[in-house]
Amino acid sequence: MEYEGRYRMAAAKYDCLLFDLDDTLYPYSSGIAAACGQNIKDYMVEKLGIGRSKIEDLGNLLYKNYGTTMAGLRAIGYDFDYDDYHSFVHGRLPYENLKPDPVLRSLLLSLPLRKIIFTNADKVHAVKVLSRLGLEDCFEGIICFETLNPTHKNTVSDDEDDIAFVESAASTTTSANGPQIFDIIGHFAQPNPSLVALPKTPIACKPSELAIEKALKIASINPQRTLFFEDSVRNIQAGKRVGLDTVLIGKSQRVKGADYAFESIHNIKEAIPELWESDMKSEVGYPGQVAVETSVTA
C-alpha cells in the first residue's frame, strides 16, 4: 500500500467521498467484470450482427477510444435501445458471487462525510450490486448511466453537436437497419490515423472530463473538497484533471494522477485515518434503500 507520507487534514479538507462501484467496492476476482465483458461480446454478435471474428479487435478499440464499448458502438453508428443493452449485458451476471460485506459497511457508516456512488453502469445494476453487498443504505445517492444520459435520441446523426462523422480513407458499411457504420478497425489500420478525427459519441461516461464535470454539477459536489475512489487508472487521471483528489483501488503503487493507492477498499481507514477525524455532526447512514430517485440520480 502506498500513500502520501505527510498526513493532511483530510477531514477538514473533504466534505464528500465519491466512489466508483464495480471492481472498487468489491474485488475484480468476483468474476463480474469477466462475465460482463463476455455478455457485451455476445450482444454485439447476437443483437447487432457483428461478425464474431471482429469482436475482439473492435471491442478493444471502442473501449480504448470511448471509455465504454457501449459509447463506442453508438459513436461509430450503431443504434440500439439503452435499456435493452443493459438488460442483456447485466441481466445474466453472476451476482450470487457478491456477498454481504459487513466490514466495509461498518467503515462507510462510520465516515462522517457525504458518500455518493459514481458509476457508468445503469441504475438497476448499481442498486442490485449495493444490495448484494449489504451497502444499500450507506450512500446518499447514485450517479449512474441514466443520470448523465436521460434521453436516447432515435438516430446517431440528428445533432451535429451530439455526434459528428468524419469521412476518411477508412470505409463505412451499412447495417441491416440502414445507418452507416464507421470502420474504426480500418481507420486505425491506416498509416496516420491521428490525422482524421474519430466520430463523437452521444453517450456521456467516464473517463470523459465533461461527463465527470456534469456529474459533479448534478450532485452539487465541489471537486476541491472531494476524494474520488476508482479502480481505473484513466478514470483516476481524468478525475484529477477536473480537480478531484484521487484514490486508486486494486493497486499497491501510485500512478500519475493518484494521490493514494491501496489494494482494497478495506484499507481505507489504515491508509487515510484522517477521514474519521471530523467535527461534522451529520447523519452517516441513509435509512432504507439507497436513494435512486433524487436529484443525484435519474
PDB file of C-alpha atoms in Angstrom:
ATOM      1  CA  MET A   1       0.000   0.000   0.000  1.00  0.00           C
ATOM      2  CA  GLU A   2       1.319   3.438  -0.832  1.00  0.00           C
ATOM      3  CA  TYR A   3       0.014   6.851   0.049  1.00  0.00           C
ATOM      4  CA  GLU A   4       1.497  10.244   0.650  1.00  0.00           C
ATOM      5  CA  GLY A   5       3.793  10.219   3.656  1.00  0.00           C
ATOM      6  CA  ARG A   6       2.659  13.518   5.085  1.00  0.00           C
ATOM      7  CA  TYR A   7      -0.690  13.461   6.895  1.00  0.00           C
ATOM      8  CA  ARG A   8      -3.063  16.057   5.576  1.00  0.00           C
ATOM      9  CA  MET A   9      -6.046  17.335   7.478  1.00  0.00           C
ATOM     10  CA  ALA A  10      -8.314  15.235   5.293  1.00  0.00           C
ATOM     11  CA  ALA A  11     -11.401  15.598   7.443  1.00  0.00           C
ATOM     12  CA  ALA A  12     -11.155  19.377   7.207  1.00  0.00           C
ATOM     13  CA  LYS A  13     -10.296  19.252   3.517  1.00  0.00           C
ATOM     14  CA  TYR A  14     -13.009  16.884   2.296  1.00  0.00           C
ATOM     15  CA  ASP A  15     -16.759  17.006   2.649  1.00  0.00           C
ATOM     16  CA  CYS A  16     -17.598  14.344   0.034  1.00  0.00           C
ATOM     17  CA  LEU A  17     -16.350  10.882  -0.902  1.00  0.00           C
ATOM     18  CA  LEU A  18     -17.137   9.767  -4.463  1.00  0.00           C
ATOM     19  CA  PHE A  19     -16.986   6.024  -5.083  1.00  0.00           C
ATOM     20  CA  ASP A  20     -16.879   4.031  -8.284  1.00  0.00           C
ATOM     21  CA  LEU A  21     -18.877   0.809  -7.971  1.00  0.00           C
ATOM     22  CA  ASP A  22     -17.647  -2.213  -9.918  1.00  0.00           C
ATOM     23  CA  ASP A  23     -14.204  -3.562  -9.018  1.00  0.00           C
ATOM     24  CA  THR A  24     -13.890  -0.771  -6.440  1.00  0.00           C
ATOM     25  CA  LEU A  25     -16.370  -1.723  -3.716  1.00  0.00           C
ATOM     26  CA  TYR A  26     -15.746  -5.405  -4.403  1.00  0.00           C
ATOM     27  CA  PRO A  27     -12.710  -7.199  -5.914  1.00  0.00           C
ATOM     28  CA  TYR A  28     -12.159  -7.956  -9.587  1.00  0.00           C
ATOM     29  CA  SER A  29     -11.821 -11.610  -8.616  1.00  0.00           C
ATOM     30  CA  SER A  30     -15.603 -11.775  -8.147  1.00  0.00           C
ATOM     31  CA  GLY A  31     -15.895 -12.579 -11.849  1.00  0.00           C
ATOM     32  CA  ILE A  32     -18.478  -9.860 -12.527  1.00  0.00           C
ATOM     33  CA  ALA A  33     -16.207  -7.920 -14.894  1.00  0.00           C
ATOM     34  CA  ALA A  34     -15.233 -11.004 -16.899  1.00  0.00           C
ATOM     35  CA  ALA A  35     -18.862 -12.074 -17.276  1.00  0.00           C
ATOM     36  CA  CYS A  36     -19.879  -8.545 -18.261  1.00  0.00           C
ATOM     37  CA  GLY A  37     -17.182  -8.468 -20.934  1.00  0.00           C
ATOM     38  CA  GLN A  38     -18.417 -11.742 -22.418  1.00  0.00           C
ATOM     39  CA  ASN A  39     -22.020 -10.521 -22.386  1.00  0.00           C
ATOM     40  CA  ILE A  40     -21.004  -7.393 -24.291  1.00  0.00           C
ATOM     41  CA  LYS A  41     -19.346  -9.540 -26.952  1.00  0.00           C
ATOM     42  CA  ASP A  42     -22.457 -11.711 -27.200  1.00  0.00           C
ATOM     43  CA  TYR A  43     -24.648  -8.615 -27.547  1.00  0.00           C
ATOM     44  CA  MET A  44     -22.510  -7.325 -30.418  1.00  0.00           C
ATOM     45  CA  VAL A  45     -22.889 -10.621 -32.236  1.00  0.00           C
ATOM     46  CA  GLU A  46     -26.483 -11.545 -31.413  1.00  0.00           C
ATOM     47  CA  LYS A  47     -28.124  -8.118 -31.367  1.00  0.00           C
ATOM     48  CA  LEU A  48     -26.012  -6.016 -33.717  1.00  0.00           C
ATOM     49  CA  GLY A  49     -24.970  -8.708 -36.193  1.00  0.00           C
ATOM     50  CA  ILE A  50     -21.245  -8.034 -35.916  1.00  0.00           C
ATOM     51  CA  GLY A  51     -19.037 -10.916 -37.033  1.00  0.00           C
ATOM     52  CA  ARG A  52     -17.520 -12.764 -34.097  1.00  0.00           C
ATOM     53  CA  SER A  53     -14.088 -12.663 -35.747  1.00  0.00           C
ATOM     54  CA  LYS A  54     -14.110  -8.868 -35.434  1.00  0.00           C
ATOM     55  CA  ILE A  55     -15.350  -8.648 -31.862  1.00  0.00           C
ATOM     56  CA  GLU A  56     -12.027  -8.735 -30.034  1.00  0.00           C
ATOM     57  CA  ASP A  57     -10.307  -6.020 -32.085  1.00  0.00           C
ATOM     58  CA  LEU A  58     -13.435  -3.893 -32.356  1.00  0.00           C
ATOM     59  CA  GLY A  59     -14.225  -4.105 -28.655  1.00  0.00           C
ATOM     60  CA  ASN A  60     -10.681  -3.159 -27.671  1.00  0.00           C
ATOM     61  CA  LEU A  61     -10.655  -0.125 -29.966  1.00  0.00           C
ATOM     62  CA  LEU A  62     -14.056   1.086 -28.799  1.00  0.00           C
ATOM     63  CA  TYR A  63     -13.176   0.718 -25.113  1.00  0.00           C
ATOM     64  CA  LYS A  64      -9.805   2.407 -25.552  1.00  0.00           C
ATOM     65  CA  ASN A  65     -11.132   5.371 -27.512  1.00  0.00           C
ATOM     66  CA  TYR A  66     -14.579   5.945 -25.975  1.00  0.00           C
ATOM     67  CA  GLY A  67     -14.397   4.816 -22.357  1.00  0.00           C
ATOM     68  CA  THR A  68     -17.007   2.072 -22.741  1.00  0.00           C
ATOM     69  CA  THR A  69     -17.854  -0.304 -25.561  1.00  0.00           C
ATOM     70  CA  MET A  70     -21.430   0.977 -25.473  1.00  0.00           C
ATOM     71  CA  ALA A  71     -20.335   4.572 -26.042  1.00  0.00           C
ATOM     72  CA  GLY A  72     -18.082   3.436 -28.874  1.00  0.00           C
ATOM     73  CA  LEU A  73     -20.811   1.428 -30.589  1.00  0.00           C
ATOM     74  CA  ARG A  74     -23.053   4.485 -30.623  1.00  0.00           C
ATOM     75  CA  ALA A  75     -20.213   6.651 -31.907  1.00  0.00           C
ATOM     76  CA  ILE A  76     -19.487   4.511 -34.945  1.00  0.00           C
ATOM     77  CA  GLY A  77     -23.131   4.337 -35.953  1.00  0.00           C
ATOM     78  CA  TYR A  78     -24.981   1.547 -34.185  1.00  0.00           C
ATOM     79  CA  ASP A  79     -28.372   2.484 -32.780  1.00  0.00           C
ATOM     80  CA  PHE A  80     -29.983   0.382 -30.063  1.00  0.00           C
ATOM     81  CA  ASP A  81     -32.186   0.675 -27.017  1.00  0.00           C
ATOM     82  CA  TYR A  82     -30.135   1.521 -23.947  1.00  0.00           C
ATOM     83  CA  ASP A  83     -32.365  -0.420 -21.562  1.00  0.00           C
ATOM     84  CA  ASP A  84     -32.208  -3.472 -23.816  1.00  0.00           C
ATOM     85  CA  TYR A  85     -28.419  -3.248 -23.892  1.00  0.00           C
ATOM     86  CA  HIS A  86     -28.126  -3.012 -20.116  1.00  0.00           C
ATOM     87  CA  SER A  87     -30.660  -5.782 -19.587  1.00  0.00           C
ATOM     88  CA  PHE A  88     -28.697  -8.093 -21.883  1.00  0.00           C
ATOM     89  CA  VAL A  89     -25.250  -7.207 -20.531  1.00  0.00           C
ATOM     90  CA  HIS A  90     -26.117  -7.135 -16.827  1.00  0.00           C
ATOM     91  CA  GLY A  91     -29.109  -9.457 -16.707  1.00  0.00           C
ATOM     92  CA  ARG A  92     -27.007 -12.611 -16.768  1.00  0.00           C
ATOM     93  CA  LEU A  93     -24.216 -11.605 -14.398  1.00  0.00           C
ATOM     94  CA  PRO A  94     -23.238 -13.938 -11.522  1.00  0.00           C
ATOM     95  CA  TYR A  95     -24.481 -11.592  -8.794  1.00  0.00           C
ATOM     96  CA  GLU A  96     -24.511 -14.556  -6.449  1.00  0.00           C
ATOM     97  CA  ASN A  97     -20.714 -14.165  -6.303  1.00  0.00           C
ATOM     98  CA  LEU A  98     -21.179 -10.929  -4.371  1.00  0.00           C
ATOM     99  CA  LYS A  99     -21.637 -11.442  -0.632  1.00  0.00           C
ATOM    100  CA  PRO A 100     -22.605  -9.043   2.165  1.00  0.00           C
ATOM    101  CA  ASP A 101     -19.580  -7.073   3.356  1.00  0.00           C
ATOM    102  CA  PRO A 102     -20.172  -6.088   6.998  1.00  0.00           C
ATOM    103  CA  VAL A 103     -16.624  -4.776   7.387  1.00  0.00           C
ATOM    104  CA  LEU A 104     -16.996  -2.299   4.533  1.00  0.00           C
ATOM    105  CA  ARG A 105     -20.489  -1.419   5.689  1.00  0.00           C
ATOM    106  CA  SER A 106     -19.178  -0.513   9.135  1.00  0.00           C
ATOM    107  CA  LEU A 107     -16.370   1.576   7.662  1.00  0.00           C
ATOM    108  CA  LEU A 108     -18.717   3.505   5.374  1.00  0.00           C
ATOM    109  CA  LEU A 109     -21.342   4.170   8.038  1.00  0.00           C
ATOM    110  CA  SER A 110     -18.674   5.458  10.412  1.00  0.00           C
ATOM    111  CA  LEU A 111     -17.418   8.057   7.913  1.00  0.00           C
ATOM    112  CA  PRO A 112     -18.862  11.488   8.809  1.00  0.00           C
ATOM    113  CA  LEU A 113     -18.880  12.721   5.194  1.00  0.00           C
ATOM    114  CA  ARG A 114     -21.173  12.694   2.169  1.00  0.00           C
ATOM    115  CA  LYS A 115     -20.803   9.420   0.276  1.00  0.00           C
ATOM    116  CA  ILE A 116     -22.003   9.059  -3.321  1.00  0.00           C
ATOM    117  CA  ILE A 117     -21.685   6.318  -5.963  1.00  0.00           C
ATOM    118  CA  PHE A 118     -20.499   7.333  -9.455  1.00  0.00           C
ATOM    119  CA  THR A 119     -20.741   4.515 -11.999  1.00  0.00           C
ATOM    120  CA  ASN A 120     -21.011   4.158 -15.767  1.00  0.00           C
ATOM    121  CA  ALA A 121     -23.452   1.293 -15.197  1.00  0.00           C
ATOM    122  CA  ASP A 122     -27.229   1.579 -15.219  1.00  0.00           C
ATOM    123  CA  LYS A 123     -29.349   2.147 -12.119  1.00  0.00           C
ATOM    124  CA  VAL A 124     -30.745  -1.405 -11.927  1.00  0.00           C
ATOM    125  CA  HIS A 125     -27.244  -2.893 -11.857  1.00  0.00           C
ATOM    126  CA  ALA A 126     -25.969  -0.387  -9.307  1.00  0.00           C
ATOM    127  CA  VAL A 127     -28.839  -0.979  -6.890  1.00  0.00           C
ATOM    128  CA  LYS A 128     -28.512  -4.755  -7.256  1.00  0.00           C
ATOM    129  CA  VAL A 129     -24.774  -4.685  -6.506  1.00  0.00           C
ATOM    130  CA  LEU A 130     -25.209  -2.472  -3.453  1.00  0.00           C
ATOM    131  CA  SER A 131     -27.991  -4.729  -2.202  1.00  0.00           C
ATOM    132  CA  ARG A 132     -25.885  -7.864  -2.632  1.00  0.00           C
ATOM    133  CA  LEU A 133     -23.040  -6.202  -0.708  1.00  0.00           C
ATOM    134  CA  GLY A 134     -25.380  -5.027   2.041  1.00  0.00           C
ATOM    135  CA  LEU A 135     -24.469  -1.392   1.366  1.00  0.00           C
ATOM    136  CA  GLU A 136     -27.797  -0.056   0.096  1.00  0.00           C
ATOM    137  CA  ASP A 137     -28.168   2.431   2.941  1.00  0.00           C
ATOM    138  CA  CYS A 138     -24.548   3.598   3.044  1.00  0.00           C
ATOM    139  CA  PHE A 139     -24.753   6.196   0.272  1.00  0.00           C
ATOM    140  CA  GLU A 140     -26.647   9.418  -0.230  1.00  0.00           C
ATOM    141  CA  GLY A 141     -27.330   8.550  -3.861  1.00  0.00           C
ATOM    142  CA  ILE A 142     -26.135   7.106  -7.147  1.00  0.00           C
ATOM    143  CA  ILE A 143     -24.823   8.932 -10.193  1.00  0.00           C
ATOM    144  CA  CYS A 144     -25.338   6.345 -12.920  1.00  0.00           C
ATOM    145  CA  PHE A 145     -25.811   5.962 -16.679  1.00  0.00           C
ATOM    146  CA  GLU A 146     -29.336   7.390 -16.598  1.00  0.00           C
ATOM    147  CA  THR A 147     -28.151  10.417 -14.627  1.00  0.00           C
ATOM    148  CA  LEU A 148     -25.804  11.525 -17.390  1.00  0.00           C
ATOM    149  CA  ASN A 149     -27.861  10.157 -20.303  1.00  0.00           C
ATOM    150  CA  PRO A 150     -31.516  10.947 -19.500  1.00  0.00           C
ATOM    151  CA  THR A 151     -32.713  10.689 -23.106  1.00  0.00           C
ATOM    152  CA  HIS A 152     -31.990   8.412 -26.036  1.00  0.00           C
ATOM    153  CA  LYS A 153     -32.144  10.016 -29.445  1.00  0.00           C
ATOM    154  CA  ASN A 154     -33.504   7.758 -32.165  1.00  0.00           C
ATOM    155  CA  THR A 155     -30.694   8.294 -34.626  1.00  0.00           C
ATOM    156  CA  VAL A 156     -26.994   8.826 -34.279  1.00  0.00           C
ATOM    157  CA  SER A 157     -26.802  11.790 -36.657  1.00  0.00           C
ATOM    158  CA  ASP A 158     -29.652  14.041 -35.572  1.00  0.00           C
ATOM    159  CA  ASP A 159     -27.442  16.679 -33.979  1.00  0.00           C
ATOM    160  CA  GLU A 160     -24.049  17.596 -35.319  1.00  0.00           C
ATOM    161  CA  ASP A 161     -23.012  18.771 -31.861  1.00  0.00           C
ATOM    162  CA  ASP A 162     -24.096  15.426 -30.420  1.00  0.00           C
ATOM    163  CA  ILE A 163     -22.215  13.193 -32.819  1.00  0.00           C
ATOM    164  CA  ALA A 164     -20.100  14.006 -35.815  1.00  0.00           C
ATOM    165  CA  PHE A 165     -18.994  11.588 -38.515  1.00  0.00           C
ATOM    166  CA  VAL A 166     -15.816  12.452 -40.365  1.00  0.00           C
ATOM    167  CA  GLU A 167     -15.027  10.997 -43.770  1.00  0.00           C
ATOM    168  CA  SER A 168     -11.672   9.281 -44.067  1.00  0.00           C
ATOM    169  CA  ALA A 169      -9.951   6.655 -46.148  1.00  0.00           C
ATOM    170  CA  ALA A 170     -11.494   4.093 -43.831  1.00  0.00           C
ATOM    171  CA  SER A 171     -14.626   2.653 -45.377  1.00  0.00           C
ATOM    172  CA  THR A 172     -18.110   2.757 -43.935  1.00  0.00           C
ATOM    173  CA  THR A 173     -20.582  -0.090 -44.068  1.00  0.00           C
ATOM    174  CA  THR A 174     -24.332  -0.214 -43.858  1.00  0.00           C
ATOM    175  CA  SER A 175     -26.020  -2.260 -41.169  1.00  0.00           C
ATOM    176  CA  ALA A 176     -29.270  -4.129 -41.639  1.00  0.00           C
ATOM    177  CA  ASN A 177     -31.129  -1.158 -40.159  1.00  0.00           C
ATOM    178  CA  GLY A 178     -29.674   1.314 -42.621  1.00  0.00           C
ATOM    179  CA  PRO A 179     -27.236   3.652 -40.821  1.00  0.00           C
ATOM    180  CA  GLN A 180     -23.645   3.945 -41.932  1.00  0.00           C
ATOM    181  CA  ILE A 181     -21.130   2.243 -39.682  1.00  0.00           C
ATOM    182  CA  PHE A 182     -17.743   3.883 -39.318  1.00  0.00           C
ATOM    183  CA  ASP A 183     -14.968   1.331 -39.881  1.00  0.00           C
ATOM    184  CA  ILE A 184     -12.828   2.051 -36.841  1.00  0.00           C
ATOM    185  CA  ILE A 185     -10.643  -1.024 -37.421  1.00  0.00           C
ATOM    186  CA  GLY A 186      -9.882   0.184 -40.936  1.00  0.00           C
ATOM    187  CA  HIS A 187      -9.312   3.669 -39.593  1.00  0.00           C
ATOM    188  CA  PHE A 188      -6.540   2.542 -37.261  1.00  0.00           C
ATOM    189  CA  ALA A 189      -5.043   0.340 -39.963  1.00  0.00           C
ATOM    190  CA  GLN A 190      -4.182   3.493 -41.932  1.00  0.00           C
ATOM    191  CA  PRO A 191      -0.614   4.878 -41.823  1.00  0.00           C
ATOM    192  CA  ASN A 192      -1.574   8.066 -39.950  1.00  0.00           C
ATOM    193  CA  PRO A 193      -4.947   7.529 -38.249  1.00  0.00           C
ATOM    194  CA  SER A 194      -4.474  10.507 -35.942  1.00  0.00           C
ATOM    195  CA  LEU A 195      -4.816  12.870 -38.907  1.00  0.00           C
ATOM    196  CA  VAL A 196      -8.548  12.147 -39.072  1.00  0.00           C
ATOM    197  CA  ALA A 197     -10.838  12.732 -36.097  1.00  0.00           C
ATOM    198  CA  LEU A 198     -12.942   9.866 -34.819  1.00  0.00           C
ATOM    199  CA  PRO A 199     -16.731  10.234 -34.722  1.00  0.00           C
ATOM    200  CA  LYS A 200     -18.082  11.545 -31.428  1.00  0.00           C
ATOM    201  CA  THR A 201     -20.381   9.617 -29.139  1.00  0.00           C
ATOM    202  CA  PRO A 202     -23.701  10.907 -27.784  1.00  0.00           C
ATOM    203  CA  ILE A 203     -23.128   8.958 -24.564  1.00  0.00           C
ATOM    204  CA  ALA A 204     -21.643  10.699 -21.527  1.00  0.00           C
ATOM    205  CA  CYS A 205     -19.472   8.453 -19.355  1.00  0.00           C
ATOM    206  CA  LYS A 206     -16.171   8.249 -17.515  1.00  0.00           C
ATOM    207  CA  PRO A 207     -13.371   8.936 -18.384  1.00  0.00           C
ATOM    208  CA  SER A 208     -14.764  11.956 -20.244  1.00  0.00           C
ATOM    209  CA  GLU A 209     -13.888  15.066 -18.275  1.00  0.00           C
ATOM    210  CA  LEU A 210     -17.116  16.683 -19.447  1.00  0.00           C
ATOM    211  CA  ALA A 211     -19.077  13.713 -18.095  1.00  0.00           C
ATOM    212  CA  ILE A 212     -17.300  13.914 -14.736  1.00  0.00           C
ATOM    213  CA  GLU A 213     -17.897  17.660 -14.511  1.00  0.00           C
ATOM    214  CA  LYS A 214     -21.575  17.104 -15.359  1.00  0.00           C
ATOM    215  CA  ALA A 215     -21.864  14.505 -12.602  1.00  0.00           C
ATOM    216  CA  LEU A 216     -20.281  16.832 -10.061  1.00  0.00           C
ATOM    217  CA  LYS A 217     -22.653  19.621 -11.023  1.00  0.00           C
ATOM    218  CA  ILE A 218     -25.745  17.408 -10.789  1.00  0.00           C
ATOM    219  CA  ALA A 219     -24.804  16.227  -7.307  1.00  0.00           C
ATOM    220  CA  SER A 220     -23.603  19.665  -6.121  1.00  0.00           C
ATOM    221  CA  ILE A 221     -20.116  18.317  -5.465  1.00  0.00           C
ATOM    222  CA  ASN A 222     -17.137  20.634  -5.080  1.00  0.00           C
ATOM    223  CA  PRO A 223     -14.183  18.798  -6.674  1.00  0.00           C
ATOM    224  CA  GLN A 224     -11.736  20.683  -4.463  1.00  0.00           C
ATOM    225  CA  ARG A 225     -13.329  19.096  -1.389  1.00  0.00           C
ATOM    226  CA  THR A 226     -13.913  15.603  -2.771  1.00  0.00           C
ATOM    227  CA  LEU A 227     -11.949  12.359  -2.691  1.00  0.00           C
ATOM    228  CA  PHE A 228     -12.583  10.055  -5.669  1.00  0.00           C
ATOM    229  CA  PHE A 229     -12.173   6.258  -5.322  1.00  0.00           C
ATOM    230  CA  GLU A 230     -11.662   4.291  -8.577  1.00  0.00           C
ATOM    231  CA  ASP A 231     -10.073   1.108  -9.901  1.00  0.00           C
ATOM    232  CA  SER A 232      -9.487   2.575 -13.388  1.00  0.00           C
ATOM    233  CA  VAL A 233      -6.236   4.459 -13.945  1.00  0.00           C
ATOM    234  CA  ARG A 234      -7.629   6.538 -16.801  1.00  0.00           C
ATOM    235  CA  ASN A 235     -10.715   7.468 -14.757  1.00  0.00           C
ATOM    236  CA  ILE A 236      -8.443   8.472 -11.884  1.00  0.00           C
ATOM    237  CA  GLN A 237      -6.369  10.644 -14.192  1.00  0.00           C
ATOM    238  CA  ALA A 238      -9.464  12.277 -15.700  1.00  0.00           C
ATOM    239  CA  GLY A 239     -10.787  12.948 -12.205  1.00  0.00           C
ATOM    240  CA  LYS A 240      -7.501  14.541 -11.238  1.00  0.00           C
ATOM    241  CA  ARG A 241      -7.671  16.840 -14.257  1.00  0.00           C
ATOM    242  CA  VAL A 242     -11.051  18.195 -13.149  1.00  0.00           C
ATOM    243  CA  GLY A 243      -9.740  18.921  -9.658  1.00  0.00           C
ATOM    244  CA  LEU A 244     -10.579  15.810  -7.615  1.00  0.00           C
ATOM    245  CA  ASP A 245      -8.184  14.204  -5.179  1.00  0.00           C
ATOM    246  CA  THR A 246      -7.964  10.529  -6.057  1.00  0.00           C
ATOM    247  CA  VAL A 247      -7.571   7.038  -4.643  1.00  0.00           C
ATOM    248  CA  LEU A 248      -6.594   4.164  -6.947  1.00  0.00           C
ATOM    249  CA  ILE A 249      -8.108   0.900  -5.719  1.00  0.00           C
ATOM    250  CA  GLY A 250      -6.654  -2.503  -6.583  1.00  0.00           C
ATOM    251  CA  LYS A 251      -3.037  -1.376  -6.911  1.00  0.00           C
ATOM    252  CA  SER A 252      -0.292  -1.087  -4.335  1.00  0.00           C
ATOM    253  CA  GLN A 253       1.691   1.590  -6.164  1.00  0.00           C
ATOM    254  CA  ARG A 254       0.533   5.083  -7.018  1.00  0.00           C
ATOM    255  CA  VAL A 255       0.453   6.128 -10.668  1.00  0.00           C
ATOM    256  CA  LYS A 256       0.343   9.586 -12.221  1.00  0.00           C
ATOM    257  CA  GLY A 257      -2.885  11.227 -11.123  1.00  0.00           C
ATOM    258  CA  ALA A 258      -3.381   9.135  -7.971  1.00  0.00           C
ATOM    259  CA  ASP A 259      -2.925  10.755  -4.560  1.00  0.00           C
ATOM    260  CA  TYR A 260      -3.316   7.404  -2.816  1.00  0.00           C
ATOM    261  CA  ALA A 261      -3.253   3.770  -3.881  1.00  0.00           C
ATOM    262  CA  PHE A 262      -4.191   0.637  -1.975  1.00  0.00           C
ATOM    263  CA  GLU A 263      -5.109  -2.925  -2.826  1.00  0.00           C
ATOM    264  CA  SER A 264      -8.578  -2.998  -1.302  1.00  0.00           C
ATOM    265  CA  ILE A 265     -11.249  -0.526  -0.264  1.00  0.00           C
ATOM    266  CA  HIS A 266     -10.992  -2.232   3.136  1.00  0.00           C
ATOM    267  CA  ASN A 267      -7.631  -0.471   3.600  1.00  0.00           C
ATOM    268  CA  ILE A 268      -9.251   2.968   3.646  1.00  0.00           C
ATOM    269  CA  LYS A 269      -9.008   3.571   7.397  1.00  0.00           C
ATOM    270  CA  GLU A 270      -5.440   2.324   7.582  1.00  0.00           C
ATOM    271  CA  ALA A 271      -4.400   4.455   4.601  1.00  0.00           C
ATOM    272  CA  ILE A 272      -6.379   7.633   5.309  1.00  0.00           C
ATOM    273  CA  PRO A 273      -7.294   7.687   9.014  1.00  0.00           C
ATOM    274  CA  GLU A 274      -7.742  11.476   8.860  1.00  0.00           C
ATOM    275  CA  LEU A 275     -11.116  10.963   7.192  1.00  0.00           C
ATOM    276  CA  TRP A 276     -12.535   9.921  10.548  1.00  0.00           C
ATOM    277  CA  GLU A 277     -11.112  12.968  12.348  1.00  0.00           C
ATOM    278  CA  SER A 278     -14.057  15.239  11.688  1.00  0.00           C
ATOM    279  CA  ASP A 279     -16.119  17.586  13.801  1.00  0.00           C
ATOM    280  CA  MET A 280     -19.021  17.336  11.395  1.00  0.00           C
ATOM    281  CA  LYS A 281     -22.334  16.496  13.044  1.00  0.00           C
ATOM    282  CA  SER A 282     -24.154  14.729  10.267  1.00  0.00           C
ATOM    283  CA  GLU A 283     -26.125  11.564   9.754  1.00  0.00           C
ATOM    284  CA  VAL A 284     -23.839   8.997   8.174  1.00  0.00           C
ATOM    285  CA  GLY A 285     -26.443   6.375   7.368  1.00  0.00           C
ATOM    286  CA  TYR A 286     -29.315   6.643   4.926  1.00  0.00           C
ATOM    287  CA  PRO A 287     -32.342   4.739   6.269  1.00  0.00           C
ATOM    288  CA  GLY A 288     -33.982   2.291   3.910  1.00  0.00           C
ATOM    289  CA  GLN A 289     -32.985   1.755   0.324  1.00  0.00           C
ATOM    290  CA  VAL A 290     -30.296   3.922  -1.239  1.00  0.00           C
ATOM    291  CA  ALA A 291     -31.808   6.965  -2.930  1.00  0.00           C
ATOM    292  CA  VAL A 292     -32.174   6.443  -6.644  1.00  0.00           C
ATOM    293  CA  GLU A 293     -34.965   8.881  -7.444  1.00  0.00           C
ATOM    294  CA  THR A 294     -33.347  12.103  -6.237  1.00  0.00           C
ATOM    295  CA  SER A 295     -31.535  14.968  -7.856  1.00  0.00           C
ATOM    296  CA  VAL A 296     -28.400  12.837  -7.694  1.00  0.00           C
ATOM    297  CA  THR A 297     -29.824  10.094  -9.861  1.00  0.00           C
ATOM    298  CA  ALA A 298     -32.069   9.722 -12.855  1.00  0.00           C
TER     299      ALA A 298
END
